[in-house]
Amino acid sequence: MGKMILLNVRAFAAGADLTGASTKVEISAEVEDKDATTYGSGGWKELLGGLSSAEISAEGYWEAGDPSMVDDASWSQLGGIGPWTVGPVGAAVGDLAYFTQALRADYSLGDQVGEIAPWKGTAKSSWPLVRGSVAHPPGTARTVTGVGTAMQLGAVTTGRRLYAALHVLSVAGTAAPTITARVESDDANGFASPTTRGTFAAATAPGGQTLRTDGTAIADTWYRLAWTVTGTTPSFMFAAALGIR
């Protein structure tokens, strides 16, 4: 991926798609530098990495009146922790995605007379910031049980983890429509013998979830999202991202 103009940045916070309400999204990550300089450091400062943190800040045009709109979503999430996913080029399967589990730390709105009502918000990480890939596109409705596109992410070495974020954006249907998503892996893209690496809680309403493995090595290199749908005339819109860190 070469130089690019930001024209189609996608932003998801818990169960809300903030793309159509956002005009700016920024991601930052840092590691505290701890001074460990001694007389044996040869006259140069010697630094060690301390605690890490990440932050996602966004702003745009205010809207309200529906759980999917930025004001409703921000008020319901303020002070809460949930998944945030940002894609700099869209949200097709395989597109680059940055995601984390974060605290909705602040939210502001309003401006002077005559201006389009704005909003600003910040989320601060409670998990590592993961550089991964979109595993399910937000614009594809799922009405039956199925599996997503296989992606070759590579093996998970000891001490690293597979991370996943799920954003259930809309739920429709009768008789308690429910979707239960899971992450599967295999040693080949045909998934002849898939292994479940993590299962999200059953979802009956818009919202977000995250999961990660326990740090045990995984030799498989192919991964995909799979889901089980129940209910009468169910339909779910959701986005998901996977990554290894």
XYZ file of N, CA and C in Angstrom:
735
model
N 0.849 -1.186 0.000
C 0.000 0.000 0.000
C 0.887 1.239 0.000
N 0.725 2.087 -1.007
C 1.536 3.286 -1.113
C 0.853 4.491 -0.495
N 1.276 5.683 -0.932
C 0.667 6.906 -0.420
C -0.825 6.909 -0.732
N -1.598 7.574 0.110
C -3.041 7.547 -0.078
C -3.671 8.825 0.437
N -4.822 9.155 -0.117
C -5.654 10.233 0.368
C -6.767 9.603 1.197
N -7.028 10.120 2.374
C -8.049 9.554 3.244
C -9.436 9.976 2.749
N -10.096 9.059 2.047
C -11.420 9.324 1.506
C -12.492 8.389 2.053
N -12.093 7.252 2.588
C -13.082 6.259 2.996
C -12.657 5.564 4.283
N -12.259 6.350 5.281
C -11.883 5.782 6.573
C -13.133 5.237 7.262
N -13.054 4.005 7.747
C -14.172 3.383 8.450
C -13.873 3.362 9.942
N -14.880 3.689 10.738
C -14.711 3.741 12.190
C -15.908 3.087 12.862
N -15.627 2.131 13.748
C -16.672 1.405 14.465
C -16.376 1.469 15.962
N -17.402 1.788 16.747
C -17.276 1.833 18.201
C -18.408 1.014 18.787
N -18.053 -0.119 19.405
C -19.056 -1.046 19.946
C -20.049 -1.395 18.841
N -21.350 -1.043 19.005
C -22.349 -1.400 18.005
C -22.695 -0.284 17.047
N -21.868 0.747 16.952
C -22.151 1.889 16.082
C -21.119 2.001 14.967
N -21.603 2.290 13.764
C -20.747 2.616 12.627
C -20.677 4.133 12.560
N -19.539 4.701 12.942
C -19.376 6.151 13.008
C -18.900 6.756 11.692
N -18.771 5.952 10.657
C -18.181 6.420 9.401
C -18.914 7.629 8.836
N -20.252 7.538 8.747
C -21.021 8.611 8.139
C -21.139 9.854 8.989
N -20.674 9.794 10.241
C -20.731 10.954 11.130
C -19.351 11.509 11.432
N -18.298 10.957 10.808
C -16.925 11.337 11.146
C -16.264 12.107 10.019
N -15.497 13.099 10.395
C -14.681 13.849 9.442
C -13.191 13.728 9.753
N -12.879 13.167 10.917
C -11.474 13.018 11.308
C -11.347 11.880 12.299
N -10.394 11.011 12.076
C -10.100 9.915 12.994
C -8.584 9.803 13.118
N -8.092 9.775 14.336
C -6.655 9.654 14.570
C -6.379 8.521 15.546
N -5.315 7.775 15.283
C -4.865 6.698 16.160
C -3.445 7.020 16.613
N -3.185 6.872 17.888
C -1.828 7.069 18.393
C -1.500 5.985 19.398
N -0.223 5.624 19.461
C 0.258 4.634 20.419
C 1.622 5.086 20.931
N 1.893 4.798 22.185
C 3.166 5.210 22.751
C 3.623 4.233 23.832
N 4.908 4.267 24.090
C 5.520 3.490 25.167
C 6.265 4.461 26.068
N 6.029 4.381 27.365
C 6.755 5.244 28.294
C 8.250 4.954 28.226
N 9.068 6.007 28.165
C 10.520 5.810 28.195
C 11.018 6.035 29.613
N 11.602 4.994 30.190
C 12.099 5.029 31.561
C 13.626 5.134 31.540
N 14.119 6.115 32.230
C 15.559 6.367 32.252
C 16.252 5.362 33.164
N 17.111 4.538 32.568
C 17.868 3.542 33.324
C 19.370 3.823 33.253
N 19.733 5.097 33.046
C 21.134 5.475 32.875
C 21.933 5.251 34.159
N 23.125 4.677 34.000
C 24.043 4.468 35.126
C 25.437 4.946 34.744
N 26.365 4.855 35.692
C 27.745 5.196 35.365
C 28.319 4.254 34.324
N 27.677 3.089 34.165
C 28.173 2.142 33.165
C 27.547 2.318 31.798
N 26.781 3.400 31.604
C 26.090 3.610 30.323
C 26.942 4.344 29.301
N 28.196 4.618 29.657
C 29.131 5.187 28.687
C 28.841 6.619 28.303
N 28.174 7.371 29.165
C 27.913 8.772 28.865
C 26.687 8.994 28.008
N 25.967 7.939 27.718
C 24.731 8.056 26.936
C 23.546 7.646 27.805
N 22.417 8.296 27.585
C 21.217 7.883 28.300
C 20.837 6.473 27.889
N 20.397 5.705 28.840
C 19.961 4.332 28.584
C 18.487 4.241 28.979
N 17.632 3.947 28.005
C 16.194 3.955 28.225
C 15.597 2.562 28.113
N 14.606 2.312 28.945
C 13.834 1.082 28.876
C 12.380 1.421 28.606
N 11.698 0.514 27.902
C 10.286 0.727 27.614
C 9.417 0.384 28.813
N 8.564 1.317 29.201
C 7.660 1.092 30.321
C 6.276 0.682 29.842
N 5.243 1.285 30.412
C 3.872 0.959 30.051
C 3.524 1.503 28.676
N 2.720 0.733 27.941
C 2.258 1.142 26.618
C 0.809 1.610 26.692
N 0.425 2.456 25.764
C -0.956 2.913 25.701
C -1.299 3.311 24.276
N -2.584 3.356 23.980
C -3.052 3.775 22.665
C -4.290 4.633 22.848
N -4.567 5.449 21.851
C -5.717 6.353 21.920
C -6.306 6.517 20.528
N -7.613 6.526 20.458
C -8.329 6.805 19.221
C -9.180 8.039 19.465
N -8.970 9.064 18.661
C -9.772 10.277 18.770
C -10.492 10.505 17.445
N -11.713 10.990 17.532
C -12.513 11.195 16.327
C -13.396 12.413 16.503
N -13.814 12.975 15.392
C -14.740 14.107 15.410
C -15.536 14.120 14.117
N -16.634 14.858 14.140
C -17.467 14.913 12.942
C -18.738 15.679 13.200
N -19.818 15.271 12.524
C -21.087 15.958 12.602
C -22.068 15.202 13.494
N -22.681 15.921 14.406
C -23.574 15.375 15.419
C -24.885 14.890 14.806
N -25.332 13.721 15.248
C -26.648 13.186 14.905
C -27.177 12.437 16.114
N -28.507 12.377 16.242
C -29.116 11.678 17.371
C -30.482 11.146 16.971
N -31.018 10.239 17.799
C -32.360 9.735 17.579
C -32.441 8.266 17.270
N -31.275 7.597 17.207
C -31.240 6.166 16.898
C -29.992 5.589 17.558
N -30.039 4.345 18.058
C -28.864 3.770 18.706
C -27.617 3.721 17.835
N -27.807 3.766 16.498
C -26.651 3.718 15.602
C -26.007 5.084 15.399
N -26.646 6.169 15.860
C -26.131 7.513 15.648
C -25.161 7.909 16.756
N -24.291 8.860 16.438
C -23.142 9.128 17.287
C -23.532 9.613 18.678
N -24.561 10.456 18.821
C -24.902 10.953 20.147
C -25.461 9.843 21.031
N -26.376 9.042 20.488
C -26.936 7.928 21.255
C -25.842 6.941 21.653
N -24.979 6.618 20.671
C -23.916 5.651 20.941
C -22.922 6.192 21.960
N -22.578 7.473 21.860
C -21.589 8.053 22.761
C -22.104 8.120 24.188
N -23.354 8.518 24.385
C -23.906 8.582 25.731
C -24.007 7.205 26.357
N -24.373 6.214 25.550
C -24.515 4.867 26.113
C -23.165 4.246 26.443
N -22.092 4.685 25.741
C -20.772 4.085 25.930
C -19.873 4.892 26.854
N -20.222 6.162 27.150
C -19.332 7.025 27.924
C -19.009 6.387 29.275
N -17.728 6.236 29.544
C -17.283 5.590 30.769
C -17.233 4.080 30.675
N -17.658 3.539 29.546
C -17.647 2.092 29.361
C -16.487 1.645 28.495
N -16.227 0.351 28.505
C -15.125 -0.220 27.739
C -15.688 -1.134 26.662
N -15.198 -0.985 25.452
C -15.663 -1.805 24.345
C -14.703 -1.721 23.178
N -14.982 -2.438 22.098
C -14.072 -2.466 20.958
C -14.192 -1.228 20.071
N -13.060 -0.786 19.563
C -12.982 0.258 18.543
C -12.157 -0.305 17.392
N -12.635 -0.140 16.184
C -11.930 -0.606 14.993
C -11.906 0.513 13.964
N -10.729 0.769 13.398
C -10.562 1.801 12.383
C -9.864 1.199 11.174
N -10.451 1.413 9.997
C -9.845 0.968 8.749
C -9.549 2.156 7.862
N -8.291 2.380 7.479
C -7.947 3.580 6.713
C -8.359 3.557 5.253
N -8.790 2.407 4.729
C -9.115 2.338 3.302
C -10.473 1.705 3.039
N -11.284 1.499 4.044
C -12.573 0.853 3.830
C -12.744 -0.298 4.795
N -13.596 -1.238 4.419
C -13.863 -2.353 5.324
C -14.188 -3.621 4.555
N -13.483 -3.864 3.453
C -13.603 -5.139 2.745
C -12.752 -6.174 3.463
N -13.104 -7.447 3.317
C -12.333 -8.511 3.959
C -10.874 -8.434 3.492
N -9.972 -8.447 4.440
C -8.551 -8.371 4.139
C -7.982 -6.968 4.212
N -8.854 -5.946 4.253
C -8.360 -4.576 4.371
C -7.678 -4.371 5.722
N -6.728 -3.473 5.730
C -6.009 -3.140 6.955
C -6.971 -2.582 8.007
N -6.799 -3.016 9.250
C -7.631 -2.535 10.346
C -6.791 -2.413 11.611
N -7.033 -1.375 12.370
C -6.425 -1.190 13.683
C -7.547 -1.281 14.706
N -7.359 -2.082 15.743
C -8.434 -2.210 16.723
C -7.883 -2.443 18.119
N -8.725 -2.118 19.099
C -8.375 -2.297 20.491
C -9.656 -2.326 21.316
N -9.527 -2.693 22.564
C -10.607 -2.531 23.533
C -10.277 -1.284 24.325
N -11.234 -0.348 24.385
C -10.886 0.964 24.912
C -11.987 1.540 25.796
N -11.564 2.437 26.680
C -12.463 3.201 27.528
C -12.943 4.428 26.764
N -14.271 4.606 26.692
C -14.810 5.841 26.095
C -14.590 6.953 27.104
N -13.514 7.725 26.900
C -13.016 8.613 27.945
C -13.674 9.983 27.955
N -14.040 10.529 26.797
C -14.663 11.842 26.783
C -15.507 12.018 25.523
N -16.424 12.969 25.611
C -17.338 13.260 24.507
C -17.783 14.711 24.637
N -17.677 15.475 23.564
C -18.114 16.864 23.590
C -18.892 17.181 22.326
N -19.781 18.167 22.414
C -20.597 18.543 21.265
C -20.944 20.010 21.366
N -21.336 20.590 20.227
C -21.790 21.974 20.201
C -20.761 22.948 19.672
N -21.261 24.090 19.130
C -20.406 25.136 18.576
C -21.232 26.419 18.522
N -20.706 27.448 17.885
C -21.393 28.724 17.827
C -22.545 28.695 16.833
N -23.421 29.695 16.931
C -24.591 29.780 16.071
C -24.192 29.796 14.591
N -24.945 29.073 13.809
C -24.722 29.036 12.371
C -23.823 27.921 11.892
N -23.180 27.207 12.832
C -22.287 26.116 12.453
C -23.030 24.783 12.451
N -22.568 23.856 11.627
C -23.094 22.491 11.680
C -22.690 21.887 13.020
N -23.661 21.345 13.736
C -23.382 20.824 15.078
C -22.298 19.750 15.023
N -21.187 19.942 15.759
C -20.089 18.977 15.744
C -20.080 18.083 16.989
N -19.235 17.078 16.934
C -18.953 16.240 18.103
C -17.484 15.878 18.097
N -16.964 15.557 19.260
C -15.604 15.045 19.413
C -15.619 13.974 20.493
N -14.770 12.966 20.345
C -14.693 11.923 21.346
C -13.336 11.253 21.351
N -13.007 10.653 22.485
C -11.724 9.969 22.643
C -11.936 8.630 23.336
N -11.228 7.630 22.862
C -11.208 6.318 23.510
C -9.773 5.979 23.861
N -9.550 5.508 25.089
C -8.206 5.195 25.567
C -8.113 3.707 25.862
N -7.046 3.096 25.386
C -6.932 1.637 25.343
C -6.902 0.993 26.714
N -7.548 -0.155 26.813
C -7.393 -1.038 27.967
C -6.815 -2.379 27.537
N -6.585 -2.526 26.229
C -5.892 -3.667 25.626
C -4.851 -3.118 24.662
N -3.954 -3.963 24.156
C -3.010 -3.495 23.145
C -3.725 -3.040 21.872
N -3.107 -2.112 21.165
C -3.569 -1.737 19.837
C -3.054 -2.787 18.859
N -3.961 -3.372 18.102
C -3.620 -4.475 17.202
C -3.707 -3.999 15.755
N -2.697 -4.315 14.972
C -2.716 -4.050 13.529
C -3.095 -5.360 12.847
N -4.305 -5.423 12.320
C -4.794 -6.666 11.736
C -5.535 -6.431 10.434
N -6.565 -7.233 10.218
C -7.318 -7.175 8.959
C -8.811 -7.311 9.232
N -9.601 -6.703 8.367
C -11.051 -6.865 8.435
C -11.395 -8.318 8.109
N -12.195 -8.947 8.965
C -12.571 -10.350 8.772
C -14.006 -10.506 8.297
N -14.812 -9.459 8.452
C -16.182 -9.487 7.930
C -16.599 -8.064 7.588
N -17.186 -7.847 6.399
C -17.562 -6.498 5.977
C -18.872 -6.052 6.610
N -19.009 -4.768 6.936
C -20.211 -4.286 7.613
C -21.445 -4.227 6.736
N -21.274 -4.235 5.431
C -22.411 -4.045 4.537
C -23.067 -5.319 4.048
N -22.674 -6.459 4.586
C -23.236 -7.739 4.149
C -24.132 -8.300 5.246
N -25.433 -8.397 4.968
C -26.378 -8.938 5.953
C -26.277 -10.454 5.988
N -26.339 -11.013 7.182
C -26.302 -12.468 7.358
C -27.633 -12.922 7.951
N -28.259 -13.854 7.275
C -29.579 -14.338 7.687
C -29.569 -15.811 8.075
N -28.473 -16.501 7.778
C -28.365 -17.922 8.116
C -26.970 -18.190 8.664
N -26.811 -19.342 9.284
C -25.513 -19.780 9.795
C -24.512 -19.890 8.645
N -23.259 -19.485 8.882
C -22.281 -19.543 7.801
C -20.866 -19.286 8.275
N -19.969 -19.144 7.315
C -18.554 -18.876 7.594
C -18.085 -17.754 6.680
N -17.049 -17.053 7.128
C -16.489 -15.965 6.353
C -15.314 -16.399 5.503
N -14.689 -15.412 4.883
C -13.552 -15.647 4.005
C -12.305 -15.996 4.812
N -11.555 -16.993 4.354
C -10.320 -17.394 5.022
C -9.229 -16.357 4.780
N -8.437 -16.092 5.824
C -7.334 -15.150 5.728
C -6.068 -15.792 6.286
N -4.961 -15.587 5.609
C -3.695 -16.141 6.069
C -2.978 -15.084 6.912
N -3.095 -15.223 8.228
C -2.481 -14.275 9.153
C -1.120 -14.739 9.659
N -0.847 -16.037 9.549
C 0.408 -16.581 10.051
C 0.226 -17.293 11.375
N 1.243 -17.991 11.802
C 1.200 -18.724 13.065
C 1.295 -17.761 14.244
N 0.770 -18.191 15.381
C 0.862 -17.417 16.617
C 1.955 -18.046 17.469
N 3.054 -17.353 17.635
C 4.166 -17.894 18.417
C 3.868 -17.767 19.911
N 4.599 -18.535 20.719
C 4.401 -18.525 22.160
C 4.580 -17.117 22.719
N 3.653 -16.695 23.549
C 3.716 -15.372 24.139
C 2.948 -14.322 23.377
N 2.591 -14.624 22.126
C 1.752 -13.710 21.359
C 0.310 -14.218 21.409
N -0.612 -13.405 20.932
C -2.020 -13.779 20.999
C -2.740 -13.436 19.703
N -3.785 -14.194 19.464
C -4.732 -13.857 18.407
C -5.812 -12.981 19.033
N -6.052 -11.812 18.444
C -7.060 -10.873 18.930
C -8.198 -10.781 17.921
N -9.405 -10.518 18.427
C -10.567 -10.374 17.556
C -11.510 -9.327 18.123
N -12.119 -8.544 17.234
C -13.130 -7.562 17.614
C -14.371 -7.798 16.773
N -15.531 -7.700 17.417
C -16.816 -7.899 16.748
C -17.711 -6.699 17.034
N -18.310 -6.139 15.975
C -19.249 -5.034 16.101
C -20.574 -5.466 15.468
N -21.573 -5.774 16.294
C -22.907 -6.091 15.791
C -23.633 -4.768 15.598
N -23.915 -4.415 14.337
C -24.411 -3.083 14.002
C -25.929 -2.999 13.941
N -26.587 -4.076 13.557
C -28.049 -4.066 13.511
C -28.569 -5.487 13.654
N -29.762 -5.586 14.227
C -30.417 -6.874 14.451
C -31.876 -6.738 14.015
N -32.350 -7.687 13.202
C -33.738 -7.682 12.769
C -34.274 -9.107 12.811
N -35.606 -9.219 12.923
C -36.226 -10.533 12.948
C -37.183 -10.663 14.113
N -37.802 -11.818 14.202
C -38.732 -12.103 15.292
C -38.291 -13.372 16.009
N -38.960 -13.685 17.104
C -38.657 -14.893 17.893
C -37.193 -14.914 18.320
N -36.755 -13.801 18.948
C -35.424 -13.701 19.556
C -34.292 -14.034 18.587
N -34.103 -13.232 17.534
C -32.961 -13.471 16.643
C -31.647 -13.357 17.408
N -30.771 -14.320 17.197
C -29.508 -14.382 17.932
C -28.383 -14.774 16.981
N -27.238 -14.128 17.167
C -26.051 -14.518 16.415
C -24.921 -14.802 17.400
N -24.255 -15.934 17.198
C -23.096 -16.315 18.005
C -21.921 -16.498 17.055
N -20.963 -15.585 17.140
C -19.808 -15.616 16.243
C -18.619 -16.272 16.931
N -17.752 -16.852 16.137
C -16.561 -17.509 16.668
C -15.403 -17.339 15.675
N -14.192 -17.534 16.168
C -12.991 -17.469 15.334
C -12.436 -18.878 15.171
N -12.226 -19.282 13.929
C -11.692 -20.612 13.625
C -10.334 -20.498 12.947
N -9.521 -21.558 13.101
C -8.225 -21.616 12.423
C -8.041 -22.984 11.785
N -7.128 -23.043 10.823
C -6.772 -24.312 10.178
C -5.394 -24.153 9.557
N -4.816 -25.288 9.120
C -3.490 -25.245 8.510
C -3.543 -25.042 7.004
N -4.754 -24.936 6.433
C -4.915 -24.717 5.002
C -6.189 -23.919 4.757
N -6.261 -23.237 3.610
C -7.396 -22.351 3.377
C -8.693 -23.087 3.091
N -8.634 -24.399 2.897
C -9.851 -25.169 2.692
C -10.617 -25.465 3.968
N -9.970 -25.293 5.132
C -10.578 -25.523 6.437
C -11.247 -26.904 6.520
N -10.460 -27.921 6.201
C -10.980 -29.293 6.272
C -11.220 -29.724 7.713
N -10.429 -29.214 8.642
C -10.588 -29.585 10.061
C -10.398 -28.344 10.931
N -11.357 -27.410 10.915
C -11.200 -26.159 11.647
C -11.200 -26.354 13.158
N -10.432 -25.508 13.841
C -10.394 -25.478 15.295
C -10.936 -24.137 15.772
N -11.858 -24.158 16.715
C -12.388 -22.919 17.279
C -11.396 -22.345 18.280
N -10.977 -21.110 18.051
C -9.998 -20.458 18.924
C -10.636 -19.506 19.926
N -11.890 -19.157 19.723
C -12.596 -18.280 20.651
C -14.009 -18.054 20.166
N -14.939 -17.934 21.101
C -16.345 -17.729 20.760
C -16.866 -16.496 21.483
N -17.474 -15.591 20.742
C -18.104 -14.413 21.332
C -19.412 -14.820 22.002
N -19.859 -14.027 22.945
C -21.150 -14.267 23.576
C -22.271 -14.073 22.566
N -23.347 -14.825 22.732
C -24.496 -14.694 21.849
C -25.012 -13.260 21.896
N -25.307 -12.689 20.729
C -25.754 -11.304 20.640
C -27.184 -11.243 20.121
N -28.021 -10.455 20.800
C -29.412 -10.256 20.399
C -29.713 -8.789 20.114
N -28.714 -7.928 20.273
C -28.891 -6.498 20.053
C -27.560 -5.913 19.603
N -27.567 -4.720 19.008
C -26.303 -4.094 18.610
C -25.366 -3.928 19.803
N -24.083 -4.090 19.554
C -23.083 -3.977 20.609
C -21.742 -4.485 20.112
N -20.731 -4.424 20.973
C -19.394 -4.845 20.589
C -18.780 -5.794 21.593
N -17.887 -6.649 21.095
C -17.187 -7.602 21.943
C -15.757 -7.767 21.442
N -14.882 -8.198 22.342
C -13.513 -8.551 21.974
C -13.167 -9.893 22.593
N -12.176 -10.545 22.005
C -11.626 -11.752 22.610
C -10.180 -11.904 22.180
N -9.439 -12.712 22.947
C -8.046 -12.999 22.615
C -7.683 -14.351 23.179
N -6.700 -14.994 22.574
C -6.235 -16.287 23.053
C -5.314 -16.080 24.257
N -4.878 -17.191 24.865
C -4.185 -17.110 26.154
C -2.664 -17.037 26.057
N -2.115 -16.897 24.877
C -0.666 -16.814 24.724
C -0.012 -18.126 24.340
N -0.811 -19.192 24.245
C -0.293 -20.483 23.791
C -0.050 -20.433 22.286
N 1.009 -21.069 21.821
C 1.332 -21.071 20.398
C 0.236 -21.759 19.585
N -0.018 -21.218 18.389
C -0.961 -21.810 17.434
C -0.211 -22.006 16.126
N -0.100 -23.257 15.681
C 0.656 -23.556 14.459
C -0.135 -23.217 13.203
N -1.457 -23.212 13.285
C -2.275 -22.889 12.117
C -1.947 -21.484 11.622
N -2.100 -21.290 10.316
C -1.804 -19.985 9.730
C -3.020 -19.344 9.065
N -4.117 -20.092 8.919
C -5.329 -19.574 8.285
C -6.422 -19.371 9.332
N -7.163 -18.268 9.183
C -8.195 -17.922 10.163
C -9.440 -17.407 9.433
N -10.578 -17.534 10.103
C -11.819 -17.013 9.545
C -12.822 -16.785 10.670
N -13.821 -15.981 10.377
C -14.944 -15.798 11.293
C -16.064 -16.744 10.860
N -16.737 -17.327 11.817
C -17.904 -18.180 11.552
C -19.014 -17.754 12.500
N -20.253 -18.068 12.150
C -21.361 -17.602 12.984
C -22.537 -18.567 12.898
N -23.302 -18.613 13.992
C -24.526 -19.393 14.073
C -25.677 -18.425 14.304
N -26.689 -18.501 13.442
C -27.836 -17.592 13.495
C -29.084 -18.386 13.852
N -29.877 -17.869 14.782
C -31.146 -18.492 15.148
C -32.243 -17.428 15.164
N -33.499 -17.880 15.215
C -34.635 -16.968 15.256
C -35.472 -17.073 13.992
N -36.530 -16.308 13.934
C -37.416 -16.278 12.776
C -37.111 -15.051 11.939
N -36.886 -15.256 10.649
C -36.490 -14.207 9.685
C -35.392 -13.305 10.253
N -34.307 -13.884 10.775
C -33.242 -13.058 11.368
C -32.399 -12.377 10.289
N -31.833 -11.240 10.626
C -30.893 -10.552 9.746
C -29.947 -9.720 10.605
N -28.650 -9.897 10.379
C -27.635 -9.213 11.187
C -26.629 -8.523 10.271
N -26.297 -7.293 10.620
C -25.187 -6.582 9.990
C -24.092 -6.471 11.035
N -22.893 -6.868 10.685
C -21.797 -6.792 11.653
C -20.462 -6.651 10.948
N -19.508 -6.117 11.676
C -18.143 -6.002 11.205
C -17.235 -6.709 12.201
N -16.107 -7.227 11.706
C -15.176 -7.927 12.573
C -13.755 -7.740 12.067
N -12.788 -7.821 12.977
C -11.374 -7.724 12.626
C -10.588 -8.748 13.415
N -9.524 -9.268 12.789
C -8.635 -10.237 13.417
C -7.194 -9.748 13.288
N -6.371 -10.094 14.269
C -4.968 -9.750 14.193
C -4.154 -10.497 15.225
N -2.862 -10.541 15.019
C -1.949 -11.224 15.931
C -0.981 -10.187 16.492
N -0.795 -10.252 17.801
C 0.170 -9.312 18.423
C 0.867 -10.021 19.583
